[in-house]
Amino acid sequence: MNSPLLSLPGAVAAEGQDEGVAAHYGDLFREQRSLAEGEGFVDLSHRGVVTVSGADRLSWLHLLLTQHVSELPAGHATEALILSANGHIEHALYLVDDGETVWMHTEPGSQEALIAYLESMRFFYRVEIADRTEEFAVVHLPAGSIAEQPEGTVVRETPHGRDLFLPRPALKSFADASGPAIGLLAYEALRVENHRPRLGMETDHRTIPHELGWLGSAVHLDKGCYRGQETVARVHNLGKPPRRLVFLHLDGSEVRLPVHGDPVRLASDGPEGRKLGFITTSARHHELGPIAMALIKRNVPVDAQLIAGEHATAAAQEVVVAP
């Protein structure tokens, strides 16, 4: 589903899992600065939108999600995960309840698998699950934005800004009234700066929440009764996660950024050394220069100098998840 905002002047389409919206509109660093200053909006209309309504929606979701949502106040935003039986992350959900319906947005294209799982767990509960992606588009307003949301919009407000569930037909008129439009590359650069993980980028098939620091925002450690809870409790109380998320300052003299999946190694071992992890997301930041996040083995010393990618780009690490 291509966004109508790809017709805006300067729009360059994103690729991969963000296909369908703009990567940028011609000036990456200007767009980043605008976003950091609370101006403009980001088109996230490629993300999936799912709703759960009905009298049992919160108590039912409470049994399935890693987050405590049985008493979620109306208008209060939260994050939650759905795990496999072994505690591996399968879905990341960004939720708000409007008093009658829980609204959530998910990674592009993942809503069908999410709905299939939710439907399989429905049983006798009074809930209605719906894919609303064709009806509603997600738009992000940065913290400090004074832009107004159109009538019929559901708002999910967080410290990083507001996510709007906007009626899709209103997307173009909203853009005309709320510019400047800001592309995904600027949004992703600020996400990396803030060490915020993203499903499919910071995760692979065996990632557990502890490795990414998601315990603080998406997992409630004092509740049970969800799939994968045993792994979460066991690793938190008795063990240590096998890997940890790190933030990397990359050598700014390199022309090419390492990309998702590129290996990370010890600088002392050289480009043929043992792989210690992989780059999850890299970006060019308007103030910090080239930056990235990586998922590496837990026992890598926190002061170790690293190299990343086929060009062995020098990478100085900052701790995100303590070993």
Short mmCIF file of C-alpha atoms in Angstrom, two decimals:
data_model
loop_
_atom_site.label_atom_id
_atom_site.label_comp_id
_atom_site.label_asym_id
_atom_site.label_seq_id
_atom_site.Cartn_x
_atom_site.Cartn_y
_atom_site.Cartn_z
CA MET A 1 0.00 0.00 0.00
CA ASN A 2 1.94 3.03 -1.26
CA SER A 3 1.43 6.29 0.60
CA PRO A 4 -0.03 9.22 -1.36
CA LEU A 5 2.70 11.32 0.23
CA LEU A 6 5.24 9.71 -2.09
CA SER A 7 3.96 12.28 -4.61
CA LEU A 8 5.27 15.17 -2.48
CA PRO A 9 8.21 17.14 -3.95
CA GLY A 10 11.58 15.50 -3.34
CA ALA A 11 10.13 12.23 -1.99
CA VAL A 12 12.46 9.24 -2.34
CA ALA A 13 10.82 5.89 -1.59
CA ALA A 14 12.10 3.71 1.23
CA GLU A 15 13.06 0.11 0.58
CA GLY A 16 12.87 -3.20 2.42
CA GLN A 17 10.41 -3.47 5.29
CA ASP A 18 9.63 0.26 5.04
CA GLU A 19 8.62 0.11 1.41
CA GLY A 20 5.56 2.22 0.67
CA VAL A 21 6.56 5.47 2.43
CA ALA A 22 9.32 8.02 1.90
CA ALA A 23 12.89 7.47 3.08
CA HIS A 24 13.48 11.21 2.80
CA TYR A 25 12.26 14.31 1.01
CA GLY A 26 15.59 15.57 -0.29
CA ASP A 27 17.44 16.87 2.79
CA LEU A 28 18.13 14.23 5.43
CA PHE A 29 19.87 16.43 8.02
CA ARG A 30 17.36 19.26 7.73
CA GLU A 31 14.60 16.72 8.31
CA GLN A 32 16.38 15.35 11.38
CA ARG A 33 16.83 18.82 12.85
CA SER A 34 13.18 19.64 12.27
CA LEU A 35 12.10 16.44 13.99
CA ALA A 36 14.44 17.05 16.94
CA GLU A 37 13.01 20.57 17.32
CA GLY A 38 9.41 19.32 17.41
CA GLU A 39 8.47 20.30 13.87
CA GLY A 40 6.91 18.37 11.02
CA PHE A 41 5.49 14.85 10.90
CA VAL A 42 6.59 11.36 9.85
CA ASP A 43 4.47 9.25 7.53
CA LEU A 44 4.19 5.76 9.08
CA SER A 45 1.17 4.78 7.02
CA HIS A 46 2.81 1.51 5.97
CA ARG A 47 2.50 0.13 9.51
CA GLY A 48 -0.24 -2.33 10.40
CA VAL A 49 -3.21 -1.16 12.48
CA VAL A 50 -5.17 -3.66 14.58
CA THR A 51 -8.00 -3.02 17.02
CA VAL A 52 -9.50 -5.11 19.81
CA SER A 53 -12.90 -4.09 21.14
CA GLY A 54 -15.43 -5.67 23.47
CA ALA A 55 -16.08 -5.84 27.20
CA ASP A 56 -13.24 -8.33 27.86
CA ARG A 57 -10.58 -6.66 25.69
CA LEU A 58 -8.23 -5.56 28.47
CA SER A 59 -8.52 -8.61 30.71
CA TRP A 60 -8.09 -10.87 27.66
CA LEU A 61 -5.06 -9.03 26.29
CA HIS A 62 -3.57 -9.09 29.78
CA LEU A 63 -3.35 -12.89 29.48
CA LEU A 64 -1.49 -12.75 26.16
CA LEU A 65 0.88 -9.79 26.39
CA THR A 66 4.06 -9.16 28.36
CA GLN A 67 2.63 -5.88 29.63
CA HIS A 68 0.16 -5.26 32.49
CA VAL A 69 -2.92 -3.98 30.65
CA SER A 70 -5.90 -5.30 32.65
CA GLU A 71 -6.43 -1.84 34.15
CA LEU A 72 -4.96 0.29 31.35
CA PRO A 73 -6.44 3.79 31.69
CA ALA A 74 -8.10 5.28 28.64
CA GLY A 75 -5.62 7.42 26.71
CA HIS A 76 -2.55 5.90 28.38
CA ALA A 77 0.04 4.66 25.87
CA THR A 78 2.08 1.53 26.45
CA GLU A 79 4.20 -1.05 24.64
CA ALA A 80 3.88 -4.82 24.78
CA LEU A 81 5.38 -7.95 23.25
CA ILE A 82 4.04 -11.32 22.23
CA LEU A 83 6.55 -14.10 22.83
CA SER A 84 6.93 -17.67 21.67
CA ALA A 85 6.71 -20.52 24.16
CA ASN A 86 10.51 -20.27 24.49
CA GLY A 87 10.42 -16.55 25.24
CA HIS A 88 11.55 -15.32 21.82
CA ILE A 89 9.99 -12.09 20.55
CA GLU A 90 7.35 -12.58 17.86
CA HIS A 91 5.42 -9.27 17.87
CA ALA A 92 5.99 -5.78 19.24
CA LEU A 93 2.81 -3.77 19.81
CA TYR A 94 2.33 -0.04 20.45
CA LEU A 95 -1.02 0.37 22.18
CA VAL A 96 -3.56 2.83 23.49
CA ASP A 97 -7.13 2.28 24.70
CA ASP A 98 -9.71 4.94 23.84
CA GLY A 99 -12.22 3.74 26.45
CA GLU A 100 -13.98 1.34 24.10
CA THR A 101 -11.27 -0.09 21.84
CA VAL A 102 -7.59 -0.95 22.11
CA TRP A 103 -5.67 0.46 19.13
CA MET A 104 -2.25 -0.90 18.24
CA HIS A 105 0.22 -0.45 15.44
CA THR A 106 2.67 -3.12 14.38
CA GLU A 107 5.51 -3.70 11.94
CA PRO A 108 4.49 -3.42 8.27
CA GLY A 109 2.92 -6.62 7.01
CA SER A 110 2.86 -8.35 10.40
CA GLN A 111 -0.78 -7.64 11.20
CA GLU A 112 -2.11 -10.76 9.47
CA ALA A 113 0.06 -13.10 11.57
CA LEU A 114 -0.80 -11.13 14.69
CA ILE A 115 -4.53 -11.37 14.02
CA ALA A 116 -4.26 -15.09 13.30
CA TYR A 117 -2.64 -15.62 16.71
CA LEU A 118 -5.16 -13.43 18.52
CA GLU A 119 -8.07 -15.21 16.86
CA SER A 120 -6.63 -18.58 17.90
CA MET A 121 -6.67 -17.41 21.54
CA ARG A 122 -10.12 -15.84 21.50
CA PHE A 123 -12.11 -18.78 22.97
CA PHE A 124 -15.20 -17.59 24.88
CA TYR A 125 -14.01 -14.02 25.57
CA ARG A 126 -16.14 -11.08 24.49
CA VAL A 127 -13.71 -9.48 22.08
CA GLU A 128 -13.74 -8.39 18.45
CA ILE A 129 -10.44 -8.28 16.54
CA ALA A 130 -10.11 -6.24 13.35
CA ASP A 131 -7.48 -5.30 10.78
CA ARG A 132 -7.93 -1.54 10.33
CA THR A 133 -4.86 -0.94 8.16
CA GLU A 134 -6.87 0.00 5.07
CA GLU A 135 -8.97 2.46 7.06
CA PHE A 136 -6.36 4.14 9.27
CA ALA A 137 -2.82 5.41 8.72
CA VAL A 138 -0.24 5.96 11.45
CA VAL A 139 1.43 9.39 11.54
CA HIS A 140 4.08 10.45 14.06
CA LEU A 141 4.30 13.95 15.52
CA PRO A 142 7.50 14.68 17.48
CA ALA A 143 7.51 15.80 21.11
CA GLY A 144 6.74 19.51 21.27
CA SER A 145 4.69 19.56 18.07
CA ILE A 146 1.76 21.96 18.05
CA ALA A 147 0.10 20.34 15.04
CA GLU A 148 -3.59 19.56 15.48
CA GLN A 149 -5.11 16.19 14.79
CA PRO A 150 -8.22 15.92 12.60
CA GLU A 151 -11.57 14.79 13.93
CA GLY A 152 -11.85 11.02 14.26
CA THR A 153 -8.17 10.58 15.12
CA VAL A 154 -7.04 8.31 17.97
CA VAL A 155 -3.93 9.63 19.72
CA ARG A 156 -1.17 7.63 21.38
CA GLU A 157 1.04 10.08 23.32
CA THR A 158 4.54 9.08 24.53
CA PRO A 159 7.65 10.95 25.73
CA HIS A 160 8.95 10.79 22.14
CA GLY A 161 5.84 12.33 20.60
CA ARG A 162 2.35 11.46 19.43
CA ASP A 163 1.35 8.56 17.20
CA LEU A 164 -1.90 9.38 15.42
CA PHE A 165 -4.28 6.74 14.09
CA LEU A 166 -5.53 8.96 11.31
CA PRO A 167 -8.44 8.13 8.98
CA ARG A 168 -6.54 7.20 5.81
CA PRO A 169 -8.56 9.49 3.49
CA ALA A 170 -7.42 12.45 5.63
CA LEU A 171 -3.69 11.71 5.20
CA LYS A 172 -3.07 14.08 2.28
CA SER A 173 -4.99 17.01 3.80
CA PHE A 174 -3.21 16.43 7.13
CA ALA A 175 0.14 16.62 5.33
CA ASP A 176 -0.84 19.88 3.63
CA ALA A 177 -1.70 21.41 7.02
CA SER A 178 1.06 19.94 9.18
CA GLY A 179 4.30 20.03 7.18
CA PRO A 180 7.15 19.70 6.70
CA ALA A 181 7.04 16.02 5.81
CA ILE A 182 9.95 14.05 7.30
CA GLY A 183 11.19 10.74 5.98
CA LEU A 184 11.91 7.41 7.65
CA LEU A 185 15.69 7.88 7.62
CA ALA A 186 15.45 10.89 9.94
CA TYR A 187 12.99 9.08 12.21
CA GLU A 188 15.26 6.03 12.35
CA ALA A 189 18.35 8.13 13.12
CA LEU A 190 16.66 9.61 16.20
CA ARG A 191 15.42 6.15 17.19
CA VAL A 192 19.01 4.87 17.12
CA GLU A 193 20.19 7.91 19.09
CA ASN A 194 17.59 7.08 21.77
CA HIS A 195 18.52 3.37 21.82
CA ARG A 196 14.96 2.27 21.03
CA PRO A 197 14.79 -1.27 19.59
CA ARG A 198 12.63 -2.21 16.63
CA LEU A 199 11.28 -5.63 15.76
CA GLY A 200 12.96 -7.04 12.66
CA MET A 201 15.93 -4.71 13.00
CA GLU A 202 17.26 -5.28 16.52
CA THR A 203 15.75 -8.78 16.66
CA ASP A 204 16.23 -12.14 15.03
CA HIS A 205 14.45 -15.48 15.52
CA ARG A 206 16.02 -16.08 18.96
CA THR A 207 15.96 -12.62 20.57
CA ILE A 208 14.61 -12.38 24.10
CA PRO A 209 13.46 -9.07 25.68
CA HIS A 210 16.37 -8.88 28.15
CA GLU A 211 18.91 -8.49 25.33
CA LEU A 212 17.38 -5.25 24.06
CA GLY A 213 16.43 -3.46 27.26
CA TRP A 214 12.76 -4.05 26.52
CA LEU A 215 12.16 -5.14 30.12
CA GLY A 216 11.87 -1.50 31.09
CA SER A 217 9.20 -0.43 28.60
CA ALA A 218 7.38 -3.49 27.25
CA VAL A 219 7.56 -6.20 29.94
CA HIS A 220 5.93 -6.15 33.37
CA LEU A 221 7.98 -8.38 35.65
CA ASP A 222 5.30 -8.75 38.34
CA LYS A 223 2.70 -10.44 36.16
CA GLY A 224 2.56 -13.96 34.83
CA CYS A 225 0.09 -15.86 32.71
CA TYR A 226 1.47 -15.19 29.25
CA ARG A 227 3.29 -17.39 26.78
CA GLY A 228 7.06 -17.25 27.32
CA GLN A 229 6.78 -15.87 30.85
CA GLU A 230 8.83 -18.71 32.31
CA THR A 231 11.84 -17.76 30.18
CA VAL A 232 11.50 -14.09 31.09
CA ALA A 233 11.41 -14.86 34.82
CA ARG A 234 14.19 -17.45 34.72
CA VAL A 235 16.66 -15.26 32.83
CA HIS A 236 15.80 -12.22 34.94
CA ASN A 237 16.13 -14.01 38.29
CA LEU A 238 18.73 -16.69 37.70
CA GLY A 239 20.63 -16.14 34.51
CA LYS A 240 22.07 -13.62 32.10
CA PRO A 241 20.97 -13.03 28.50
CA PRO A 242 23.42 -14.40 25.93
CA ARG A 243 23.63 -11.11 24.01
CA ARG A 244 23.33 -7.39 24.67
CA LEU A 245 22.39 -4.33 22.65
CA VAL A 246 25.08 -1.67 22.22
CA PHE A 247 25.20 1.80 20.69
CA LEU A 248 28.12 2.44 18.33
CA HIS A 249 29.92 5.60 17.24
CA LEU A 250 31.26 4.77 13.80
CA ASP A 251 34.33 6.09 12.01
CA GLY A 252 33.10 9.12 10.09
CA SER A 253 35.75 8.83 7.38
CA GLU A 254 34.05 5.78 5.88
CA VAL A 255 31.82 6.51 2.89
CA ARG A 256 29.65 3.43 3.31
CA LEU A 257 27.71 2.68 6.48
CA PRO A 258 27.57 -0.94 7.64
CA VAL A 259 24.09 -2.32 7.06
CA HIS A 260 21.71 -4.56 8.94
CA GLY A 261 23.26 -7.98 9.41
CA ASP A 262 26.88 -6.92 8.86
CA PRO A 263 29.24 -8.66 11.30
CA VAL A 264 30.80 -7.00 14.34
CA ARG A 265 34.28 -8.12 15.44
CA LEU A 266 37.02 -7.11 17.83
CA ALA A 267 39.34 -4.52 16.26
CA SER A 268 42.31 -6.45 17.63
CA ASP A 269 41.23 -9.55 15.67
CA GLY A 270 40.94 -7.72 12.35
CA PRO A 271 38.38 -8.23 9.55
CA GLU A 272 38.91 -12.00 9.52
CA GLY A 273 38.36 -12.37 13.25
CA ARG A 274 35.56 -14.17 15.05
CA LYS A 275 32.08 -12.69 14.60
CA LEU A 276 30.77 -11.31 17.91
CA GLY A 277 27.41 -10.06 16.73
CA PHE A 278 25.76 -8.05 13.99
CA ILE A 279 24.74 -4.51 13.09
CA THR A 280 21.03 -4.00 13.64
CA THR A 281 20.45 -0.41 12.45
CA SER A 282 22.88 2.24 11.21
CA ALA A 283 22.25 5.89 10.46
CA ARG A 284 23.86 9.23 9.68
CA HIS A 285 22.98 11.62 12.50
CA HIS A 286 22.91 15.39 12.07
CA GLU A 287 25.03 15.94 15.21
CA LEU A 288 26.64 12.61 16.14
CA GLY A 289 27.73 11.59 12.65
CA PRO A 290 27.60 7.89 11.68
CA ILE A 291 25.99 5.81 14.42
CA ALA A 292 24.54 2.34 14.80
CA MET A 293 23.15 -0.22 17.17
CA ALA A 294 24.40 -3.79 17.30
CA LEU A 295 23.53 -7.00 19.09
CA ILE A 296 26.72 -8.60 20.41
CA LYS A 297 27.76 -11.40 22.75
CA ARG A 298 27.23 -10.51 26.40
CA ASN A 299 30.83 -11.24 27.44
CA VAL A 300 32.43 -8.74 25.03
CA PRO A 301 34.26 -6.23 27.29
CA VAL A 302 32.41 -2.92 27.48
CA ASP A 303 35.60 -1.02 26.63
CA ALA A 304 36.56 -3.21 23.67
CA GLN A 305 37.20 -1.45 20.37
CA LEU A 306 35.08 -3.01 17.64
CA ILE A 307 34.95 -3.06 13.85
CA ALA A 308 31.83 -3.48 11.73
CA GLY A 309 31.00 -4.54 8.21
CA GLU A 310 33.03 -5.58 5.19
CA HIS A 311 35.06 -2.37 5.33
CA ALA A 312 36.02 -2.98 8.98
CA THR A 313 34.63 0.38 10.10
CA ALA A 314 35.97 1.36 13.52
CA ALA A 315 33.20 1.37 16.15
CA ALA A 316 33.36 2.68 19.72
CA GLN A 317 30.65 1.20 21.91
CA GLU A 318 28.35 2.68 24.53
CA VAL A 319 26.50 0.36 26.89
CA VAL A 320 22.76 0.07 26.34
CA VAL A 321 22.17 -3.25 28.11
CA ALA A 322 24.69 -3.92 30.86
CA PRO A 323 26.49 -7.28 30.65
#
